[in-house]
PDB file of C-alpha atoms in Angstrom:
ATOM      1  CA  MET A1417      -4.655 -18.822 -10.442  1.00  0.00           C
ATOM      2  CA  GLY A1418      -7.451 -19.382  -8.036  1.00  0.00           C
ATOM      3  CA  TRP A1419      -7.004 -18.828  -4.345  1.00  0.00           C
ATOM      4  CA  VAL A1420      -9.437 -20.598  -2.137  1.00  0.00           C
ATOM      5  CA  MET A1421     -10.158 -19.683   1.431  1.00  0.00           C
ATOM      6  CA  PRO A1422      -7.475 -21.397   3.448  1.00  0.00           C
ATOM      7  CA  THR A1423      -8.874 -23.972   5.780  1.00  0.00           C
ATOM      8  CA  SER A1424      -7.010 -24.786   8.962  1.00  0.00           C
ATOM      9  CA  LYS A1425      -5.801 -27.887   7.200  1.00  0.00           C
ATOM     10  CA  ASP A1426      -4.306 -25.809   4.382  1.00  0.00           C
ATOM     11  CA  GLU A1427      -2.583 -23.609   6.924  1.00  0.00           C
ATOM     12  CA  LYS A1428      -1.026 -26.656   8.474  1.00  0.00           C
ATOM     13  CA  ALA A1429       0.062 -28.015   5.142  1.00  0.00           C
ATOM     14  CA  ARG A1430       1.782 -24.765   4.255  1.00  0.00           C
ATOM     15  CA  PRO A1431       3.177 -23.319   7.439  1.00  0.00           C
ATOM     16  CA  LEU A1432       4.901 -19.992   7.025  1.00  0.00           C
ATOM     17  CA  ASN A1433       7.705 -19.967   9.502  1.00  0.00           C
ATOM     18  CA  GLU A1434       7.972 -17.146  11.971  1.00  0.00           C
ATOM     19  CA  MET A1435      11.225 -15.953  10.489  1.00  0.00           C
ATOM     20  CA  ALA A1436       9.675 -15.588   7.046  1.00  0.00           C
ATOM     21  CA  VAL A1437       6.709 -13.672   8.444  1.00  0.00           C
ATOM     22  CA  ARG A1438       9.029 -11.373  10.328  1.00  0.00           C
ATOM     23  CA  GLN A1439      11.266 -10.827   7.319  1.00  0.00           C
ATOM     24  CA  ILE A1440       8.358  -9.960   5.088  1.00  0.00           C
ATOM     25  CA  GLY A1441       6.856  -7.660   7.698  1.00  0.00           C
ATOM     26  CA  LYS A1442      10.090  -5.752   8.174  1.00  0.00           C
ATOM     27  CA  LYS A1443      10.661  -5.495   4.458  1.00  0.00           C
ATOM     28  CA  LEU A1444       7.146  -4.199   3.880  1.00  0.00           C
ATOM     29  CA  ARG A1445       7.486  -1.545   6.555  1.00  0.00           C
ATOM     30  CA  GLU A1446      10.911  -0.553   5.299  1.00  0.00           C
ATOM     31  CA  SER A1447       9.764  -0.102   1.741  1.00  0.00           C
ATOM     32  CA  PHE A1448       6.705   1.871   2.868  1.00  0.00           C
ATOM     33  CA  ASP A1449       8.734   4.079   5.211  1.00  0.00           C
ATOM     34  CA  GLU A1450      11.397   4.633   2.603  1.00  0.00           C
ATOM     35  CA  VAL A1451       8.825   6.322   0.401  1.00  0.00           C
ATOM     36  CA  ALA A1452       7.037   8.079   3.249  1.00  0.00           C
ATOM     37  CA  LYS A1453      10.326   9.618   4.380  1.00  0.00           C
ATOM     38  CA  GLN A1454      11.041  11.178   1.016  1.00  0.00           C
ATOM     39  CA  PRO A1455      10.540  14.936   0.739  1.00  0.00           C
ATOM     40  CA  VAL A1456       7.123  15.820  -0.628  1.00  0.00           C
ATOM     41  CA  PRO A1457       7.260  17.278  -4.162  1.00  0.00           C
ATOM     42  CA  ASP A1458       6.266  20.957  -4.309  1.00  0.00           C
ATOM     43  CA  ARG A1459       3.447  20.206  -6.738  1.00  0.00           C
ATOM     44  CA  PHE A1460       1.219  19.031  -3.886  1.00  0.00           C
ATOM     45  CA  ALA A1461       1.489  22.165  -1.766  1.00  0.00           C
ATOM     46  CA  ALA A1462       0.918  24.187  -4.934  1.00  0.00           C
ATOM     47  CA  LEU A1463      -2.133  22.094  -5.736  1.00  0.00           C
ATOM     48  CA  LEU A1464      -3.669  22.688  -2.303  1.00  0.00           C
ATOM     49  CA  ASP A1465      -2.971  26.434  -2.582  1.00  0.00           C
ATOM     50  CA  GLU A1466      -4.723  26.361  -5.923  1.00  0.00           C
ATOM     51  CA  LEU A1467      -7.730  24.504  -4.502  1.00  0.00           C
ATOM     52  CA  GLU A1468      -7.945  26.942  -1.633  1.00  0.00           C
ATOM     53  CA  LYS A1469      -7.884  29.909  -3.991  1.00  0.00           C
ATOM     54  CA  SER A1470     -10.462  28.513  -6.387  1.00  0.00           C
ATOM     55  CA  GLU A1471     -12.759  27.716  -3.500  1.00  0.00           C
ATOM     56  CA  GLY A1472     -12.668  31.325  -2.411  1.00  0.00           C
ATOM     57  CA  GLN A1473     -13.536  32.438  -5.930  1.00  0.00           C
ATOM     58  CA  LYS A1474     -16.315  30.028  -6.830  1.00  0.00           C
ATOM     59  CA  GLN A1475     -17.849  28.747  -3.666  1.00  0.00           C
ATOM     60  CA  ASP A1476     -21.071  27.708  -5.295  1.00  0.00           C
ATOM     61  CA  LYS A1477     -19.415  25.447  -7.841  1.00  0.00           C
ATOM     62  CA  ASP A1478     -20.754  21.927  -7.681  1.00  0.00           C
ATOM     63  CA  GLN A1479     -18.623  18.917  -6.553  1.00  0.00           C
TER      64      GLN A1479
ATOM     65  CA  MET B 203     -16.761  21.246  10.209  1.00  0.00           C
ATOM     66  CA  THR B 204     -13.018  21.720  10.359  1.00  0.00           C
ATOM     67  CA  ALA B 205     -11.657  25.123   9.518  1.00  0.00           C
ATOM     68  CA  PRO B 206     -10.340  25.023   5.949  1.00  0.00           C
ATOM     69  CA  ALA B 207      -6.837  25.913   7.116  1.00  0.00           C
ATOM     70  CA  ASP B 208      -6.755  22.917   9.496  1.00  0.00           C
ATOM     71  CA  PHE B 209      -8.102  20.647   6.802  1.00  0.00           C
ATOM     72  CA  LYS B 210      -5.416  21.821   4.421  1.00  0.00           C
ATOM     73  CA  THR B 211      -2.745  21.240   7.052  1.00  0.00           C
ATOM     74  CA  ASP B 212      -4.079  17.743   7.690  1.00  0.00           C
ATOM     75  CA  LEU B 213      -3.997  16.979   3.977  1.00  0.00           C
ATOM     76  CA  LEU B 214      -0.428  18.221   3.693  1.00  0.00           C
ATOM     77  CA  GLY B 215       0.576  16.108   6.649  1.00  0.00           C
ATOM     78  CA  ALA B 216      -0.942  12.988   5.132  1.00  0.00           C
ATOM     79  CA  ILE B 217       0.840  13.288   1.783  1.00  0.00           C
ATOM     80  CA  PRO B 218       3.935  11.202   2.687  1.00  0.00           C
ATOM     81  CA  ASN B 219       1.705   8.291   3.724  1.00  0.00           C
ATOM     82  CA  LEU B 220      -0.528   8.726   0.694  1.00  0.00           C
ATOM     83  CA  ARG B 221       2.495   8.602  -1.614  1.00  0.00           C
ATOM     84  CA  ALA B 222       3.767   5.430  -0.003  1.00  0.00           C
ATOM     85  CA  PHE B 223       0.327   3.829  -0.210  1.00  0.00           C
ATOM     86  CA  ALA B 224      -0.091   4.897  -3.834  1.00  0.00           C
ATOM     87  CA  LEU B 225       3.318   3.580  -4.834  1.00  0.00           C
ATOM     88  CA  SER B 226       2.613   0.246  -3.184  1.00  0.00           C
ATOM     89  CA  LEU B 227      -0.653  -0.034  -5.088  1.00  0.00           C
ATOM     90  CA  THR B 228       0.579   1.098  -8.488  1.00  0.00           C
ATOM     91  CA  GLY B 229       4.215   0.020  -8.395  1.00  0.00           C
ATOM     92  CA  ALA B 230       5.095   3.070 -10.490  1.00  0.00           C
ATOM     93  CA  GLY B 231       6.272   6.410  -9.157  1.00  0.00           C
ATOM     94  CA  ASP B 232       4.717   8.712 -11.739  1.00  0.00           C
ATOM     95  CA  ARG B 233       1.348   6.984 -11.586  1.00  0.00           C
ATOM     96  CA  ALA B 234       1.544   7.036  -7.814  1.00  0.00           C
ATOM     97  CA  ASP B 235       1.946  10.790  -7.589  1.00  0.00           C
ATOM     98  CA  ASP B 236      -0.839  11.347 -10.104  1.00  0.00           C
ATOM     99  CA  LEU B 237      -3.025   9.169  -7.930  1.00  0.00           C
ATOM    100  CA  VAL B 238      -2.123  11.224  -4.863  1.00  0.00           C
ATOM    101  CA  GLN B 239      -2.978  14.379  -6.770  1.00  0.00           C
ATOM    102  CA  GLU B 240      -6.391  12.993  -7.759  1.00  0.00           C
ATOM    103  CA  THR B 241      -6.952  11.945  -4.167  1.00  0.00           C
ATOM    104  CA  LEU B 242      -6.188  15.411  -2.840  1.00  0.00           C
ATOM    105  CA  VAL B 243      -8.564  17.029  -5.320  1.00  0.00           C
ATOM    106  CA  LYS B 244     -11.327  14.546  -4.464  1.00  0.00           C
ATOM    107  CA  ALA B 245     -10.701  14.941  -0.747  1.00  0.00           C
ATOM    108  CA  TRP B 246     -10.832  18.708  -1.023  1.00  0.00           C
ATOM    109  CA  HIS B 247     -14.235  18.620  -2.643  1.00  0.00           C
ATOM    110  CA  LYS B 248     -15.523  15.970  -0.265  1.00  0.00           C
ATOM    111  CA  GLN B 249     -14.403  17.886   2.799  1.00  0.00           C
ATOM    112  CA  ALA B 250     -17.971  18.150   4.034  1.00  0.00           C
ATOM    113  CA  SER B 251     -18.156  14.359   4.318  1.00  0.00           C
ATOM    114  CA  PHE B 252     -15.127  14.170   6.591  1.00  0.00           C
ATOM    115  CA  GLN B 253     -15.994  14.089  10.256  1.00  0.00           C
ATOM    116  CA  PRO B 254     -13.425  16.063  12.240  1.00  0.00           C
ATOM    117  CA  GLY B 255     -11.890  14.036  14.998  1.00  0.00           C
ATOM    118  CA  THR B 256     -12.105  10.803  13.018  1.00  0.00           C
ATOM    119  CA  ASN B 257      -9.084   9.226  11.364  1.00  0.00           C
ATOM    120  CA  ILE B 258      -8.174  11.371   8.379  1.00  0.00           C
ATOM    121  CA  LYS B 259      -5.550   8.896   7.210  1.00  0.00           C
ATOM    122  CA  ALA B 260      -8.134   6.123   6.863  1.00  0.00           C
ATOM    123  CA  TRP B 261     -10.535   8.542   5.177  1.00  0.00           C
ATOM    124  CA  LEU B 262      -7.900   9.607   2.645  1.00  0.00           C
ATOM    125  CA  PHE B 263      -6.693   6.050   2.064  1.00  0.00           C
ATOM    126  CA  THR B 264     -10.271   5.087   1.238  1.00  0.00           C
ATOM    127  CA  ILE B 265     -10.520   7.850  -1.349  1.00  0.00           C
ATOM    128  CA  LEU B 266      -7.159   6.905  -2.840  1.00  0.00           C
ATOM    129  CA  ARG B 267      -8.050   3.240  -2.971  1.00  0.00           C
ATOM    130  CA  ASN B 268     -11.376   3.873  -4.679  1.00  0.00           C
ATOM    131  CA  GLU B 269      -9.744   6.231  -7.146  1.00  0.00           C
ATOM    132  CA  PHE B 270      -7.110   3.589  -7.911  1.00  0.00           C
ATOM    133  CA  TYR B 271      -9.683   0.901  -8.689  1.00  0.00           C
ATOM    134  CA  SER B 272     -11.843   3.213 -10.730  1.00  0.00           C
ATOM    135  CA  GLN B 273      -8.792   4.176 -12.827  1.00  0.00           C
ATOM    136  CA  MET B 274      -7.901   0.517 -13.259  1.00  0.00           C
ATOM    137  CA  ARG B 275     -11.397  -0.303 -14.405  1.00  0.00           C
ATOM    138  CA  LYS B 276     -11.164   2.463 -16.984  1.00  0.00           C
ATOM    139  CA  LYS B 277      -7.739   1.583 -18.284  1.00  0.00           C
ATOM    140  CA  GLY B 278      -7.893  -2.170 -17.909  1.00  0.00           C
ATOM    141  CA  ARG B 279      -5.193  -4.065 -16.168  1.00  0.00           C
ATOM    142  CA  GLU B 280      -1.848  -4.030 -17.998  1.00  0.00           C
ATOM    143  CA  VAL B 281       0.215  -6.370 -15.899  1.00  0.00           C
ATOM    144  CA  SER B 282      -2.164  -9.280 -15.341  1.00  0.00           C
ATOM    145  CA  ASP B 283      -0.462 -11.604 -17.815  1.00  0.00           C
ATOM    146  CA  ALA B 284       3.053 -10.560 -16.910  1.00  0.00           C
ATOM    147  CA  GLU B 285       3.227 -12.665 -13.796  1.00  0.00           C
ATOM    148  CA  GLY B 286       5.389 -15.438 -15.220  1.00  0.00           C
ATOM    149  CA  THR B 287       7.826 -13.016 -16.768  1.00  0.00           C
ATOM    150  CA  LEU B 288       8.126 -11.006 -13.593  1.00  0.00           C
ATOM    151  CA  THR B 289       8.645 -14.063 -11.451  1.00  0.00           C
ATOM    152  CA  GLU B 290      11.386 -15.259 -13.732  1.00  0.00           C
ATOM    153  CA  ALA B 291      13.025 -11.874 -13.942  1.00  0.00           C
ATOM    154  CA  MET B 292      13.252 -11.613 -10.179  1.00  0.00           C
ATOM    155  CA  ALA B 293      14.920 -14.956  -9.562  1.00  0.00           C
ATOM    156  CA  THR B 294      15.401 -14.091  -5.916  1.00  0.00           C
ATOM    157  CA  HIS B 295      16.997 -16.752  -3.802  1.00  0.00           C
ATOM    158  CA  PRO B 296      16.893 -17.237  -0.068  1.00  0.00           C
ATOM    159  CA  ASP B 297      20.490 -16.204   0.443  1.00  0.00           C
ATOM    160  CA  GLN B 298      19.733 -12.937  -1.327  1.00  0.00           C
ATOM    161  CA  MET B 299      16.740 -12.058   0.777  1.00  0.00           C
ATOM    162  CA  GLY B 300      18.819  -9.734   2.904  1.00  0.00           C
ATOM    163  CA  LYS B 301      19.690  -7.730  -0.178  1.00  0.00           C
ATOM    164  CA  LEU B 302      16.090  -7.487  -1.301  1.00  0.00           C
ATOM    165  CA  ASP B 303      15.481  -3.874  -2.122  1.00  0.00           C
ATOM    166  CA  LEU B 304      12.514  -1.605  -2.415  1.00  0.00           C
ATOM    167  CA  ALA B 305      12.034  -2.426  -6.087  1.00  0.00           C
ATOM    168  CA  ASP B 306      11.921  -6.168  -5.394  1.00  0.00           C
ATOM    169  CA  MET B 307       9.194  -5.710  -2.810  1.00  0.00           C
ATOM    170  CA  GLN B 308       7.257  -3.415  -5.157  1.00  0.00           C
ATOM    171  CA  ARG B 309       7.445  -6.008  -7.914  1.00  0.00           C
ATOM    172  CA  ALA B 310       6.410  -8.779  -5.560  1.00  0.00           C
ATOM    173  CA  LEU B 311       3.420  -6.740  -4.392  1.00  0.00           C
ATOM    174  CA  GLN B 312       2.320  -6.248  -7.982  1.00  0.00           C
ATOM    175  CA  MET B 313       2.051 -10.020  -8.367  1.00  0.00           C
ATOM    176  CA  LEU B 314      -0.571 -10.340  -5.632  1.00  0.00           C
ATOM    177  CA  PRO B 315      -4.281 -10.300  -6.365  1.00  0.00           C
ATOM    178  CA  ASP B 316      -5.664  -6.799  -5.735  1.00  0.00           C
ATOM    179  CA  ASP B 317      -7.518  -7.669  -2.553  1.00  0.00           C
ATOM    180  CA  GLN B 318      -4.510  -9.368  -0.993  1.00  0.00           C
ATOM    181  CA  ARG B 319      -2.159  -6.593  -2.023  1.00  0.00           C
ATOM    182  CA  GLU B 320      -4.179  -3.812  -0.456  1.00  0.00           C
ATOM    183  CA  ALA B 321      -4.693  -5.830   2.727  1.00  0.00           C
ATOM    184  CA  ILE B 322      -1.011  -6.577   3.263  1.00  0.00           C
ATOM    185  CA  ILE B 323      -0.048  -2.978   2.437  1.00  0.00           C
ATOM    186  CA  LEU B 324      -2.524  -1.500   4.892  1.00  0.00           C
ATOM    187  CA  ILE B 325      -1.719  -3.906   7.713  1.00  0.00           C
ATOM    188  CA  GLY B 326       1.865  -4.930   7.097  1.00  0.00           C
ATOM    189  CA  ALA B 327       3.279  -1.753   5.626  1.00  0.00           C
ATOM    190  CA  SER B 328       1.249   1.262   6.717  1.00  0.00           C
ATOM    191  CA  GLY B 329       0.605  -0.104  10.204  1.00  0.00           C
ATOM    192  CA  MET B 330      -3.170   0.247  10.217  1.00  0.00           C
ATOM    193  CA  SER B 331      -5.291  -1.796  12.567  1.00  0.00           C
ATOM    194  CA  TYR B 332      -7.453  -4.563  11.103  1.00  0.00           C
ATOM    195  CA  GLU B 333     -10.522  -2.472  11.929  1.00  0.00           C
ATOM    196  CA  GLU B 334      -9.198   0.582  10.080  1.00  0.00           C
ATOM    197  CA  ALA B 335      -8.133  -1.520   7.097  1.00  0.00           C
ATOM    198  CA  ALA B 336     -11.554  -3.182   6.967  1.00  0.00           C
ATOM    199  CA  LYS B 337     -13.152   0.259   6.736  1.00  0.00           C
ATOM    200  CA  VAL B 338     -10.807   1.337   3.967  1.00  0.00           C
ATOM    201  CA  CYS B 339     -11.484  -1.837   1.960  1.00  0.00           C
ATOM    202  CA  GLY B 340     -15.171  -1.908   2.753  1.00  0.00           C
ATOM    203  CA  CYS B 341     -15.100  -5.485   4.037  1.00  0.00           C
ATOM    204  CA  ALA B 342     -15.217  -7.428   7.284  1.00  0.00           C
ATOM    205  CA  THR B 343     -12.272  -7.533   9.697  1.00  0.00           C
ATOM    206  CA  GLY B 344     -12.055 -11.305   9.329  1.00  0.00           C
ATOM    207  CA  THR B 345     -11.819 -10.939   5.568  1.00  0.00           C
ATOM    208  CA  VAL B 346      -8.864  -8.578   5.958  1.00  0.00           C
ATOM    209  CA  LYS B 347      -7.189 -11.072   8.283  1.00  0.00           C
ATOM    210  CA  SER B 348      -7.478 -13.963   5.868  1.00  0.00           C
ATOM    211  CA  ARG B 349      -6.323 -11.807   2.949  1.00  0.00           C
ATOM    212  CA  VAL B 350      -3.275 -10.692   4.915  1.00  0.00           C
ATOM    213  CA  SER B 351      -2.441 -14.263   5.765  1.00  0.00           C
ATOM    214  CA  ARG B 352      -2.740 -15.400   2.157  1.00  0.00           C
ATOM    215  CA  ALA B 353      -0.723 -12.390   0.986  1.00  0.00           C
ATOM    216  CA  ARG B 354       2.085 -13.277   3.400  1.00  0.00           C
ATOM    217  CA  THR B 355       2.209 -16.839   2.140  1.00  0.00           C
ATOM    218  CA  ARG B 356       2.205 -15.663  -1.452  1.00  0.00           C
ATOM    219  CA  LEU B 357       4.922 -13.044  -0.846  1.00  0.00           C
ATOM    220  CA  ALA B 358       7.044 -15.674   0.871  1.00  0.00           C
ATOM    221  CA  GLU B 359       6.710 -17.842  -2.216  1.00  0.00           C
ATOM    222  CA  ILE B 360       7.484 -15.038  -4.635  1.00  0.00           C
ATOM    223  CA  LEU B 361      10.441 -13.830  -2.612  1.00  0.00           C
ATOM    224  CA  ASP B 362      11.474 -17.374  -1.872  1.00  0.00           C
ATOM    225  CA  VAL B 363      11.836 -16.904   1.867  1.00  0.00           C
ATOM    226  CA  GLU B 364       9.752 -19.899   2.916  1.00  0.00           C
ATOM    227  CA  ASP B 365      12.608 -22.209   3.713  1.00  0.00           C
ATOM    228  CA  SER B 366      15.023 -19.560   4.802  1.00  0.00           C
ATOM    229  CA  ASN B 367      15.641 -21.402   8.054  1.00  0.00           C
ATOM    230  CA  GLU B 368      17.800 -23.825   6.152  1.00  0.00           C
ATOM    231  CA  TYR B 369      19.896 -21.098   4.649  1.00  0.00           C
ATOM    232  CA  GLY B 370      21.143 -19.260   7.668  1.00  0.00           C
ATOM    233  CA  PRO B 371      18.297 -17.109   8.923  1.00  0.00           C
ATOM    234  CA  ASP B 372      20.542 -15.411  11.427  1.00  0.00           C
ATOM    235  CA  SER B 373      22.660 -13.625   8.873  1.00  0.00           C
ATOM    236  CA  VAL B 374      19.567 -12.649   6.922  1.00  0.00           C
ATOM    237  CA  ALA B 375      17.788 -11.416  10.010  1.00  0.00           C
ATOM    238  CA  THR B 376      20.841  -9.441  10.997  1.00  0.00           C
ATOM    239  CA  GLN B 377      20.994  -7.724   7.642  1.00  0.00           C
ATOM    240  CA  VAL B 378      17.315  -6.961   7.655  1.00  0.00           C
ATOM    241  CA  LEU B 379      17.535  -5.624  11.183  1.00  0.00           C
ATOM    242  CA  ALA B 380      20.603  -3.564  10.374  1.00  0.00           C
ATOM    243  CA  ARG B 381      18.722  -1.957   7.510  1.00  0.00           C
ATOM    244  CA  ALA B 382      15.623  -1.423   9.570  1.00  0.00           C
ATOM    245  CA  LEU B 383      17.631   0.335  12.251  1.00  0.00           C
ATOM    246  CA  GLY B 384      19.732   1.969   9.522  1.00  0.00           C
TER     247      GLY B 384
END
């Protein structure tokens, strides 16, 4: 479905009440933080160790 | 140039945020972590292009975002015609908004157009400034603002919170607050 740029008239026709904005904002932050608070899987630290090692070995490798 | 050890530490420190950003974009945990992995590899090799002292989170988010879209272009979009089904499956009502969980929000985010989704995630979820988000998306600040506003309206429709005033916003707000303060 096509979204057009909202004009000020559109905004007036479809007001999003403050409560809804606040609810959505809180919910968004909560769901983001919920993931960000999870312990980081070991695979990522291992990956960075690997990258560090391989850089030491082949420094002239492209990209 | 940053010492490699510092760069590595910065990357490690950014992983929780990268995972949250990736999950919001993909809506799927396994894909999200693969995306983070790709991002870390790309970032490692692009280290020379990172200017120490600038915002590493925004820099990494940009890499992740670009990687996400390039993967999508390769694979094609799987969920684009699923919107009706998803909307129906959710059947969220105003009086249930307080019980809305992480999965509901993830599903709702997946129903937004790509540009609106990334804007609302960066601003509304990850807490970036409009200026930072504009850099990550490669667009003007005003464009980010209007995308965020449209995303909010759309999310309110999907989650059916538009008219929540009529359904006892106080109890809903209390629940949401209680969870936020958890």
